[in-house]
Coordinates of C-alpha atoms and ligand atoms in Angstrom, one line a residue:
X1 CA 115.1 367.8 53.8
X2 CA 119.0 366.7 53.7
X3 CA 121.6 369.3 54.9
X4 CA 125.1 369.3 53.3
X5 CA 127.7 366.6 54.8
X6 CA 128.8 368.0 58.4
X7 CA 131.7 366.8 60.1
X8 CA 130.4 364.6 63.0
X9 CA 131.1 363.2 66.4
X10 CA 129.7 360.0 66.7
X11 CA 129.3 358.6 70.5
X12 CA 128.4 355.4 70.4
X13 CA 126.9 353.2 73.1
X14 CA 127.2 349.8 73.1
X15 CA 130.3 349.5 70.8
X16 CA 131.4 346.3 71.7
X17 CA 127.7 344.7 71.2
X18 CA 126.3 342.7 68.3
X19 CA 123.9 345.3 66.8
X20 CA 127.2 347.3 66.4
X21 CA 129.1 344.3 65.0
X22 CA 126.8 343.1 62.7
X23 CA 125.3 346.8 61.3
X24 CA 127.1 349.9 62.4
X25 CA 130.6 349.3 61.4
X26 CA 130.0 348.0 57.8
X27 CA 127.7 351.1 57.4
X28 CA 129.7 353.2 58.9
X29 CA 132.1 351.9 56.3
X30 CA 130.2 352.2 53.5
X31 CA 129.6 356.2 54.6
X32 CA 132.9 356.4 55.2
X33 CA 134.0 355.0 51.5
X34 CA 131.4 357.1 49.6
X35 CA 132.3 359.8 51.4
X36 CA 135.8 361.4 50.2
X37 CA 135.5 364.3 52.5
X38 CA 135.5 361.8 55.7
X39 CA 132.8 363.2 57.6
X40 CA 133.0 361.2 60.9
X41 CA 134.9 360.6 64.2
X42 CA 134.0 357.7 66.3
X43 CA 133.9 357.2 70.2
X44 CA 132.8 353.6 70.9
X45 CA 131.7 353.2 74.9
X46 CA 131.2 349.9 76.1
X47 CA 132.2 348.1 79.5
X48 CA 135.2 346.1 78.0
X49 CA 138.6 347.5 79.0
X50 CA 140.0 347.7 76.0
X51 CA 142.1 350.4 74.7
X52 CA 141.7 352.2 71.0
X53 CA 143.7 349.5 68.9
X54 CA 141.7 346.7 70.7
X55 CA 138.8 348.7 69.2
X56 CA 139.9 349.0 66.3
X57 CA 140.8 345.3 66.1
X58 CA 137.6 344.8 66.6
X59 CA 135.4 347.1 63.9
X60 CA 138.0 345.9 61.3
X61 CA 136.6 341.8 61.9
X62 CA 133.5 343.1 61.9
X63 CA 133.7 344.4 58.5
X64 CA 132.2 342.2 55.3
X65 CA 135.1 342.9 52.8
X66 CA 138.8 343.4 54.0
X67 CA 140.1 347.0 54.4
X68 CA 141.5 348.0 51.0
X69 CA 145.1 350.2 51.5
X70 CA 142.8 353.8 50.9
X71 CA 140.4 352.8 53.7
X72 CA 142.8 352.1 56.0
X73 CA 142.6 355.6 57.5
X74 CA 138.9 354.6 58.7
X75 CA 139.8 352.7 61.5
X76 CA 142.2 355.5 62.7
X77 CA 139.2 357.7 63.0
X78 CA 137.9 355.0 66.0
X79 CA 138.6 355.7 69.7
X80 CA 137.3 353.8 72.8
X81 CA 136.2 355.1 75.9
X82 CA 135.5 352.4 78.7
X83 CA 132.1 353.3 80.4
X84 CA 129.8 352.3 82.7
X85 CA 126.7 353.6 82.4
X86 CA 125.4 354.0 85.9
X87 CA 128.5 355.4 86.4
X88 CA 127.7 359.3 86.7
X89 CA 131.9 360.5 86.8
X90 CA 132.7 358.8 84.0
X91 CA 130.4 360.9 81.3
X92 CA 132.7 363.9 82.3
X93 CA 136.0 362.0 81.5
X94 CA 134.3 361.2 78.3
X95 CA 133.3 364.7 77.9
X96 CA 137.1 365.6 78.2
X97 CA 137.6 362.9 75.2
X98 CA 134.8 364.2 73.3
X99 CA 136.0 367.9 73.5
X100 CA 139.5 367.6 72.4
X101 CA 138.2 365.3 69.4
X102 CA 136.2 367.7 68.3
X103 CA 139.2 370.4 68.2
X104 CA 141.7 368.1 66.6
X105 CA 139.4 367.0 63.9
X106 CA 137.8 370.3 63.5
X107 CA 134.5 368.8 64.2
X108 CA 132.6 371.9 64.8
X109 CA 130.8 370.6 67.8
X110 CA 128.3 368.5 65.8
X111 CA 127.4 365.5 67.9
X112 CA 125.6 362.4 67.2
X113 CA 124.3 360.0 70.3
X114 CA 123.5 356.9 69.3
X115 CA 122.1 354.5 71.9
X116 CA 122.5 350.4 70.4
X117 CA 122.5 349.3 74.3
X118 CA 119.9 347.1 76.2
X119 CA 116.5 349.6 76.5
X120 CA 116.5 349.5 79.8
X121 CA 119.6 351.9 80.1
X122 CA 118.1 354.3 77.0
X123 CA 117.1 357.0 80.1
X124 CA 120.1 356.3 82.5
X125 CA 122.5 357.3 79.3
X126 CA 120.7 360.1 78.1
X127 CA 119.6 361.9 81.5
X128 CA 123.6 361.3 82.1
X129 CA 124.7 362.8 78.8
X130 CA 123.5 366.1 80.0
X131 CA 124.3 366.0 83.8
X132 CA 127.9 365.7 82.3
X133 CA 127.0 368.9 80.4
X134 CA 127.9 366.8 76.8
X135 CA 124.8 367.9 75.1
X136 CA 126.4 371.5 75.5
X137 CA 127.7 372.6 71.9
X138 CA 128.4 375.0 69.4
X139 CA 127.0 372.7 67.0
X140 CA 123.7 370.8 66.6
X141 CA 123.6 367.6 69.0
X142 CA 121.5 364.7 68.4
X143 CA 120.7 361.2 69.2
X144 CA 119.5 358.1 67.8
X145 CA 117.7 355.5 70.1
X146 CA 116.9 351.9 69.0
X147 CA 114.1 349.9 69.6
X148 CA 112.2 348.7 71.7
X149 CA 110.5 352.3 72.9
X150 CA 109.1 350.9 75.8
X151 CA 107.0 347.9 76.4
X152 CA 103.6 349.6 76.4
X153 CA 102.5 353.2 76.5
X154 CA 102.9 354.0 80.0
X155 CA 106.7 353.0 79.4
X156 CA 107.4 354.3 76.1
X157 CA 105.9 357.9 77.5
X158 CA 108.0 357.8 80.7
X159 CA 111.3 357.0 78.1
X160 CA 110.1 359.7 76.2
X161 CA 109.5 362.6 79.1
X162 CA 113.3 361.8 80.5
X163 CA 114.7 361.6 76.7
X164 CA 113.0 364.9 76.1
X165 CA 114.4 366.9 78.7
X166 CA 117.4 366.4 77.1
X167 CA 116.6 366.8 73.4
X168 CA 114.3 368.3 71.2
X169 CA 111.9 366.3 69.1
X170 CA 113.7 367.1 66.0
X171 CA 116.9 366.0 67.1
X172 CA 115.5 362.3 68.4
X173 CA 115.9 359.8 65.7
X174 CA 114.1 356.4 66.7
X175 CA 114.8 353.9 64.5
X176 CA 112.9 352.0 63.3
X177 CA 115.4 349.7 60.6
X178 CA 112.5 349.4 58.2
X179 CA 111.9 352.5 57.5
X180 CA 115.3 352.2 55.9
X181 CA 115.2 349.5 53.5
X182 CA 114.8 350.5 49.7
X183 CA 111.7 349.3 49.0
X184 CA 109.6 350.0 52.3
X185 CA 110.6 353.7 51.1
X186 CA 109.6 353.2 47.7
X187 CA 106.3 352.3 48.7
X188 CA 105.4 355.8 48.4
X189 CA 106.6 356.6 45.3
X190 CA 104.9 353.6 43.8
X191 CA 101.5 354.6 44.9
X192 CA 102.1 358.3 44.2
X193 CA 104.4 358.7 41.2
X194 CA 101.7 356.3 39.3
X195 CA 98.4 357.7 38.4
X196 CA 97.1 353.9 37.5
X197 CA 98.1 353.1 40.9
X198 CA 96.7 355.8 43.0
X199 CA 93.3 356.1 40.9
X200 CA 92.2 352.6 42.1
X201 CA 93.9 352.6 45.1
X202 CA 90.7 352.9 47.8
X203 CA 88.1 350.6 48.7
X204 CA 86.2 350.7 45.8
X205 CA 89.2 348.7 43.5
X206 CA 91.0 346.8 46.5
X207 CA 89.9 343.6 48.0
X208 CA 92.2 343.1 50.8
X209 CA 95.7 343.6 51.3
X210 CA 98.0 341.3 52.8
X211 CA 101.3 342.4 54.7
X212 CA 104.2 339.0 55.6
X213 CA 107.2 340.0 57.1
X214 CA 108.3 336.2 57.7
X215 CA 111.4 335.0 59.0
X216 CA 113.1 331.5 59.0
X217 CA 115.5 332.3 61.8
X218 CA 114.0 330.9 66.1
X219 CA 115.1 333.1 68.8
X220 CA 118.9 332.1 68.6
X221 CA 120.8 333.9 71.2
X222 CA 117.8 336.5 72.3
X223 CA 116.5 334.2 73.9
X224 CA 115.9 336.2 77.2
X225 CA 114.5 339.3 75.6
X226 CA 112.1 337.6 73.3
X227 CA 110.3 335.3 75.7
X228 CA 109.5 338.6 77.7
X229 CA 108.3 340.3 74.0
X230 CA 106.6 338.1 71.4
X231 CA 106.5 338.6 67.9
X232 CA 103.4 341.0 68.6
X233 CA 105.8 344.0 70.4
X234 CA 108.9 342.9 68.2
X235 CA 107.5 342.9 64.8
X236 CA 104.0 344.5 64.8
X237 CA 104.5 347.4 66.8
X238 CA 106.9 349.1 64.7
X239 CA 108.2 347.5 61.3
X240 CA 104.4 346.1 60.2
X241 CA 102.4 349.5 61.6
X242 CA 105.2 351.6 59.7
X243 CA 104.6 349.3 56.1
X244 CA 100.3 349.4 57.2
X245 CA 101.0 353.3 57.7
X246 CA 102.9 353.7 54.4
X247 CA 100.4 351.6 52.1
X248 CA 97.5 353.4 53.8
X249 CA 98.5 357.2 54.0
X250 CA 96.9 360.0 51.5
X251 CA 99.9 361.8 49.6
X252 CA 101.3 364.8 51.7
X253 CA 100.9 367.7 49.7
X254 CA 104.5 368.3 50.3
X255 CA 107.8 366.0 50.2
X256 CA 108.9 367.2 53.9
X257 CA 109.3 365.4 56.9
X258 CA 106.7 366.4 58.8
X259 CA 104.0 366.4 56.0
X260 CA 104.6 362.8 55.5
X261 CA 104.9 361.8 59.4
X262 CA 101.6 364.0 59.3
X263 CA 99.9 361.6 57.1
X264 CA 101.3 358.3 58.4
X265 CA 100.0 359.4 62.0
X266 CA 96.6 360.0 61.2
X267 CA 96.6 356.3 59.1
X268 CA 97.6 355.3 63.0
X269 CA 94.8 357.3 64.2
X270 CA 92.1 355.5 61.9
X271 CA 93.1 352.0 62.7
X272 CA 89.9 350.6 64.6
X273 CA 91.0 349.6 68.5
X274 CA 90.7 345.3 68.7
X275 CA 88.4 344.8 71.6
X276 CA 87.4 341.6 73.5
X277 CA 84.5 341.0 72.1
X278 CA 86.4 341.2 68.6
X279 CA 90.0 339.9 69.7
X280 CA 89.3 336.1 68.8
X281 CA 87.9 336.7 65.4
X282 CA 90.6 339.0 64.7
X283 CA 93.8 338.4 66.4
X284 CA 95.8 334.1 65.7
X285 CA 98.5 333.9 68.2
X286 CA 101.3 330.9 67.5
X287 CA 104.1 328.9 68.6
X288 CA 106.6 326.8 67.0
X289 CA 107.0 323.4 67.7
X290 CA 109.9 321.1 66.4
X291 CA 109.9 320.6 62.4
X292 CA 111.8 320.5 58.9
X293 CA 113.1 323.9 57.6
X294 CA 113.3 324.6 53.6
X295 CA 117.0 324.4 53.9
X296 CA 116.8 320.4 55.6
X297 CA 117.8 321.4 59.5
X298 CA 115.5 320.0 61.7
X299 CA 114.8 322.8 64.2
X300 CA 113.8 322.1 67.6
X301 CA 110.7 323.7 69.4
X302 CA 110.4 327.1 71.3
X303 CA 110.3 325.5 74.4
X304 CA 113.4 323.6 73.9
X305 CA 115.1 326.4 73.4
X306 CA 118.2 327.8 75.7
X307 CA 116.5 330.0 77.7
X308 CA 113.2 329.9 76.9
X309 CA 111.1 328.0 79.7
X310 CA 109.4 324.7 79.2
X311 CA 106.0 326.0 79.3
X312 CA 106.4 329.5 77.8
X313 CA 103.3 330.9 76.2
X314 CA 104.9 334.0 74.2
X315 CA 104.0 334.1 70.4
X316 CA 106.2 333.3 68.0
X317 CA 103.5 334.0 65.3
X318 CA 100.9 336.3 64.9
X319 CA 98.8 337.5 62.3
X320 CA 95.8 339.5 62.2
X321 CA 93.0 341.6 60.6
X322 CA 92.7 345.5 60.7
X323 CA 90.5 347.8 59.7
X324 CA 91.7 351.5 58.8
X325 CA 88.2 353.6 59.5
X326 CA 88.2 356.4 57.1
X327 CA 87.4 357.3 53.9
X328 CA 89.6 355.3 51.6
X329 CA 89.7 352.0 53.5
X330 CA 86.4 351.6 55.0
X331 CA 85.3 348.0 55.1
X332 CA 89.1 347.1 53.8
X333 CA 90.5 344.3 55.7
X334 CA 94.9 344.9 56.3
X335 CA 95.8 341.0 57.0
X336 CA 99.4 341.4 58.3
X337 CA 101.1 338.3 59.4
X338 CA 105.1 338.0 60.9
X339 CA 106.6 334.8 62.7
X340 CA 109.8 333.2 63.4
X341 CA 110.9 329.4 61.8
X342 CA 108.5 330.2 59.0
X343 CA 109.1 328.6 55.5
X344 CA 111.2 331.3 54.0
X345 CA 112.8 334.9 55.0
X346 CA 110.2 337.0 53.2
X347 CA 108.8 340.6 53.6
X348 CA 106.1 341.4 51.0
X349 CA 102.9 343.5 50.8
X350 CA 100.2 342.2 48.8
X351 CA 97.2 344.2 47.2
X352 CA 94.6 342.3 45.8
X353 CA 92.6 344.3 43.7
X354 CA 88.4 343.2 43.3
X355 CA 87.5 341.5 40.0
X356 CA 85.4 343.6 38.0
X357 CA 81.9 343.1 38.5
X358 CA 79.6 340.1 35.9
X359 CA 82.9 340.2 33.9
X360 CA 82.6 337.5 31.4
X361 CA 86.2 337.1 30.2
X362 CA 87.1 335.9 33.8
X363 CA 84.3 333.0 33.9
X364 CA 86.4 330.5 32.4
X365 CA 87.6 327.0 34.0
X366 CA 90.8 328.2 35.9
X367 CA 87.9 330.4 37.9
X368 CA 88.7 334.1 38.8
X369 CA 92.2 335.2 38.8
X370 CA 92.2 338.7 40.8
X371 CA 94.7 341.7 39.7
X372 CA 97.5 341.2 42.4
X373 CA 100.4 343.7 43.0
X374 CA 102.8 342.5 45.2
X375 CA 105.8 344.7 46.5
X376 CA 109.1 342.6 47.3
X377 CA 110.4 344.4 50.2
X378 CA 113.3 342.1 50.9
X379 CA 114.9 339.4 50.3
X380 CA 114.0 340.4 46.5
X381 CA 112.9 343.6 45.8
X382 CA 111.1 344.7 43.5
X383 CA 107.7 344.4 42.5
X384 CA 105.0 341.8 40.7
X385 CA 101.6 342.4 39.0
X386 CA 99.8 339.6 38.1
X387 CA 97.2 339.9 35.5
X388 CA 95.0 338.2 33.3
X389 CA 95.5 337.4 29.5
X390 CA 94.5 335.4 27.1
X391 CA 95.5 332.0 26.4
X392 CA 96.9 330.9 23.1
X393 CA 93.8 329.0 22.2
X394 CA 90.6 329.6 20.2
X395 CA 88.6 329.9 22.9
X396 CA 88.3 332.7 25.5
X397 CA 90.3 331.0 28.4
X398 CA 92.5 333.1 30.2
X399 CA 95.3 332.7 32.4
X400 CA 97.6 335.0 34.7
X401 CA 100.6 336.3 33.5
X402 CA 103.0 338.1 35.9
X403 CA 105.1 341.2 34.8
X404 CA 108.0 341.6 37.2
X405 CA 110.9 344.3 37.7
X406 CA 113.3 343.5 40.5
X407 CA 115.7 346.1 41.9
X408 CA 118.5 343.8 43.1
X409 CA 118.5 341.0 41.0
X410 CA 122.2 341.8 39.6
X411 CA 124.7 342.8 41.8
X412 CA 125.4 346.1 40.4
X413 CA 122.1 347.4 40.9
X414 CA 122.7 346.8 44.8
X415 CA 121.9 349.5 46.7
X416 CA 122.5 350.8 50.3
X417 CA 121.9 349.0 53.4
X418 CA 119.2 350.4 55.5
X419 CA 121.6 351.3 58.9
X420 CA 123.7 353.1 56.2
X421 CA 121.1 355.0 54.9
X422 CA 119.7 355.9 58.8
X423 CA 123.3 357.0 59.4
X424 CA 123.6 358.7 56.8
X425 CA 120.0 360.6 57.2
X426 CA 121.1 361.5 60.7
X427 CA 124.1 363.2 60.2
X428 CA 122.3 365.3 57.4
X429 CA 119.7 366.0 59.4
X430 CA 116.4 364.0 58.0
X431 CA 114.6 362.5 60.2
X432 CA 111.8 361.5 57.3
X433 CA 112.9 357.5 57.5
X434 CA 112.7 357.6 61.7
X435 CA 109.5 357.6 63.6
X436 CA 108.1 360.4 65.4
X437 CA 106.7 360.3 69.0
X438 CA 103.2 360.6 68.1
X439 CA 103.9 357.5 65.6
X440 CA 105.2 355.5 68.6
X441 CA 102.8 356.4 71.0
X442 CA 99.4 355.7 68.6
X443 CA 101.8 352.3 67.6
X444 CA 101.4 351.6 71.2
X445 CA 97.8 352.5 71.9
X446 CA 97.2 350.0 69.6
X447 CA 99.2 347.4 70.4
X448 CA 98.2 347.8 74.4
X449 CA 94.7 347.3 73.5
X450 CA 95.3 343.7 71.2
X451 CA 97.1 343.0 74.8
X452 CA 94.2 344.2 77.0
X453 CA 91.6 342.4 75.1
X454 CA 93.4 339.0 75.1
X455 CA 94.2 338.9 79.0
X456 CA 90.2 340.0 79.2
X457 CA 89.4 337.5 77.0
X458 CA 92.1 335.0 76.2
X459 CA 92.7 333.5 73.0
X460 CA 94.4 330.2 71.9
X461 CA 97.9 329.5 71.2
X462 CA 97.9 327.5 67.9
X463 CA 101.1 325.5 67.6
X464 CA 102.6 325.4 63.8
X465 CA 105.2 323.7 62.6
X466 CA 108.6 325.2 62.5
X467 CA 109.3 325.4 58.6
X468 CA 105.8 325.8 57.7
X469 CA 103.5 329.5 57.0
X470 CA 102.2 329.6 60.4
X471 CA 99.4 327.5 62.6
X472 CA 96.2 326.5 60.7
X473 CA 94.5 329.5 62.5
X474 CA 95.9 331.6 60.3
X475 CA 94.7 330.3 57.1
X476 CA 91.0 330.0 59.0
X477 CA 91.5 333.8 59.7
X478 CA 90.7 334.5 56.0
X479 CA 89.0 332.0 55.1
X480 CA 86.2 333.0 57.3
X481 CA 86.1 336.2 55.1
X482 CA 86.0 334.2 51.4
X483 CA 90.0 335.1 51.2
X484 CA 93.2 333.4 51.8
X485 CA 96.7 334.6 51.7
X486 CA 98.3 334.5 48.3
X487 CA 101.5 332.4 48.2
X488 CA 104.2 334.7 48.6
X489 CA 106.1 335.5 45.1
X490 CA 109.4 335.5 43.6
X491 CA 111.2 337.8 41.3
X492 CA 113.2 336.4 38.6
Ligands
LIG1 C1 114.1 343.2 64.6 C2 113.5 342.2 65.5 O1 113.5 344.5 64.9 O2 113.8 342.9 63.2 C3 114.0 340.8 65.1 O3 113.8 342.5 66.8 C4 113.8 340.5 63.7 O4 113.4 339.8 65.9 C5 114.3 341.6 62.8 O5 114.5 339.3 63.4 C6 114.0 341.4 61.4 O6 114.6 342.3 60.6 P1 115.0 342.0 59.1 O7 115.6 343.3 58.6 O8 115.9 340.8 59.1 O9 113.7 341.7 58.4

């Protein structure tokens, strides 16, 4: 799937903004430092007038660890090219820029795009990128688009018809940052690289399984986009469909991109539409109101937040239940769950396994202990599987024990960060850990109809405390089926 290292030309929109800050540079560091052979050239556009070493002022204080006297060559491999977007004459200066980059660092025309502005100018950039005749070169050209992909179908397709008449499929990388993180991609080894894993992993052994992705942070300074996008389009659209695809998918008969896209897409395809009739017994929408976080700040409600009106009804919170209808998950309920000012920054996936069937050895007083693997998928990672074993008493009493192996617990064993690892992909060529259009669209279809089925029949907004797991809904949704969501674990 991964090409050798190619020189690149990286264009970057939206240089001076805070995904770029936060992410891009210290990955782009990171490539750069386990990369002797220096692989990269940066042009950062943004509407600031500020000139290279402005720039560079800038990457450098966005960087984690101080620039050690070897690195120091990184920053001379960033240029800045003031742009505004709408701004159709300016594309062919840049082009100017880009070209005699290219020759100076014997680039070989390779080209990477990469779009970390507000969505709304995804089409503007791109449809301008080849007016200005910069998607012409002797090398391979492509570009990588953040999220959101639209706001519903109709919008993500219309993105996708102008994005495409500039680039191929298989040179669009939509990111979706998940995809990237170390243990969302081990997923799939997990399940397929162990036989006592993928022998019981199908409706006949598994219960339920349970997908958090919870966050303590509130809206903080997105205020404006979040109000108009609730944690349903900003969490469940992309990160928790990708994690439902991956725990879901049959094994691709080969390791290639588009074998394991393949599979994840039809996983999309299965997942049974929520309707009206169904949206209320399926769907818990929340808010948060004021409330005592783990860490002792008192947080204030959504409402009262800067920006967000007094009255807003957007979710903060949503969980629900889905059903995958095909072979291996029929009559399986996916409970995923995601909200903001939650009681702890945690992404897990939990699989509870059924309890064998008149088993005598579990009938003791602590009652039935299900089989639970749990995958830590951030901020631990690693996984948990809790089992049962015997006490150290005469009698037959059991009780769980866990076995746990944690990837990150030392320092050493720290891996990559997941924008460094989408980079990196990129600029070799694999598009595996990005999500392909049919992904997006199916994503949407989805989505849409949760949306659709509430405005036809509308459902509550349950208020929950900010520093608690969610609104009491929640808790109800499972109850109602004999279930209830398993505390979320720790590694050691
Ligand atoms: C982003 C959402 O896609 O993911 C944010 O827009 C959210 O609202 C973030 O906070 C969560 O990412 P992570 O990696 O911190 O779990």
């Amino acid at each position: 799937m991964k090409e050798q290292t190619q020189p690149t030309l990286i264009v970057l929109f939206g240089a001076s903004g805070d995904l770029a800050e936060r992410k891009l540079y210290p990955a782009l560091y990171e490539i750069y430092k386990k990369n002797g052979n220096k692989p990269f050239v940066v042009i950062g556009c943004a509407r600031r007038p500020w000139d290279h070493d402005q720039f560079r002022a800038f990457v450098e204080s966005s960087l984690r660890e101080t620039l050690d006297t070897e690195s120091k060559g990184f920053l001379q491999r960033f240029f800045y090219y003031p742009l505004d977007v709408n701004h159709t004459d300016a594309y062919h200066e840049l082009r100017d820029l880009v070209e005699q980059l290219d020759r100076d660092y014997h680039l070989k025309g390779n080209r990477l795009f990469y779009l970390a502005l507000a969505p709304e100018y995804f089409s503007t950039v791109t449809l301008n990128l080849k007016e200005a005749h910069l998607t012409e070169t002797n090398g391979w050209k492509r570009l990588i688009i953040e999220k959101p992909f639209g706001k519903d179908l109709t919008s993500a397709k219309a993105l996708n018809d102008d994005i495409c008449k500039v680039f191929m499929e298989d040179e669009i990388y939509r990111i979706d940052h998940y995809l990237g993180k170390e243990m969302v991609q081990n997923i799939q080894v997990i399940r397929f690289a162990n036989p006592i894993f993928e022998s019981i992993w199908n409706n006949r052994y598994i219960a339920n399984i349970q997908i958090t992705a919870s966050e303590t942070i509130g809206v903080g300074e997105r205020a404006g986009y979040y109000d108009r996008t609730g944690a349903l389009l900003d969490m469940v659209q992309n990160h928790i469909l990708q994690m439902v695809a991956l725990t879901a998918m049959e094994p691709p008969s080969r390791l290639e991109t588009e074998d394991i896209r393949d599979e994840k897409v039809k996983v999309l395809r299965s997942i049974r539409p929520v309707t009206a009739e169904c949206v209320a017994d399926q769907i818990v929408r929340g808010q948060y109101t004021r409330g005592l976080l783990a860490n002792s700040e008192r947080a204030i409600a959504y409402r009262e937040e800067d920006g967000i009106a007094h009255n807003s009804d957007t979710e903060t919170f949503i969980a629900a239940k889905l059903y995958i209808d095909n072979f291996r998950w029929s009559g399986v309920p996916f409970y995923i769950r995601t909200g903001k000012r939650l009681k702890t920054k945690s992404t897990q996936i939990i699989v509870q396994f059924k309890n064998a069937p008149l088993n005598p050895y579990l009938r003791t007083f602590n009652g039935e202990e299900p089989n639970l693997l749990a995958i830590h998928v951030q901020p631990d990672e690693g996984l948990t599987l809790k089992l049962n074993a015997k006490r150290f008493t005469e009698k037959w009493d059991t009780m769980p024990i866990t076995l746990d192996f944690c990837n990150n617990c030392s320092k050493e064993d720290y891996g990559s960060d997941a924008y460094e690892r989408l980079i990196n992909d990129c600029m070799h060529g694999d598009s595996t850990n990005f999500t392909r259009w049919d992904e997006v669209a199916l994503s949407w279809e989805y989505v849409d109809g949760i949306i659709r089925a509430w405005r036809e029949k509308p459902i509550p907004l349950n208020f929950y405390e900010a520093g608690s797991m969610g609104p009491y809904e929640s808790d109800q949704l499972l109850k109602k089926d004999g279930c209830e969501w398993w505390p979320l674990m720790k590694l050691s």
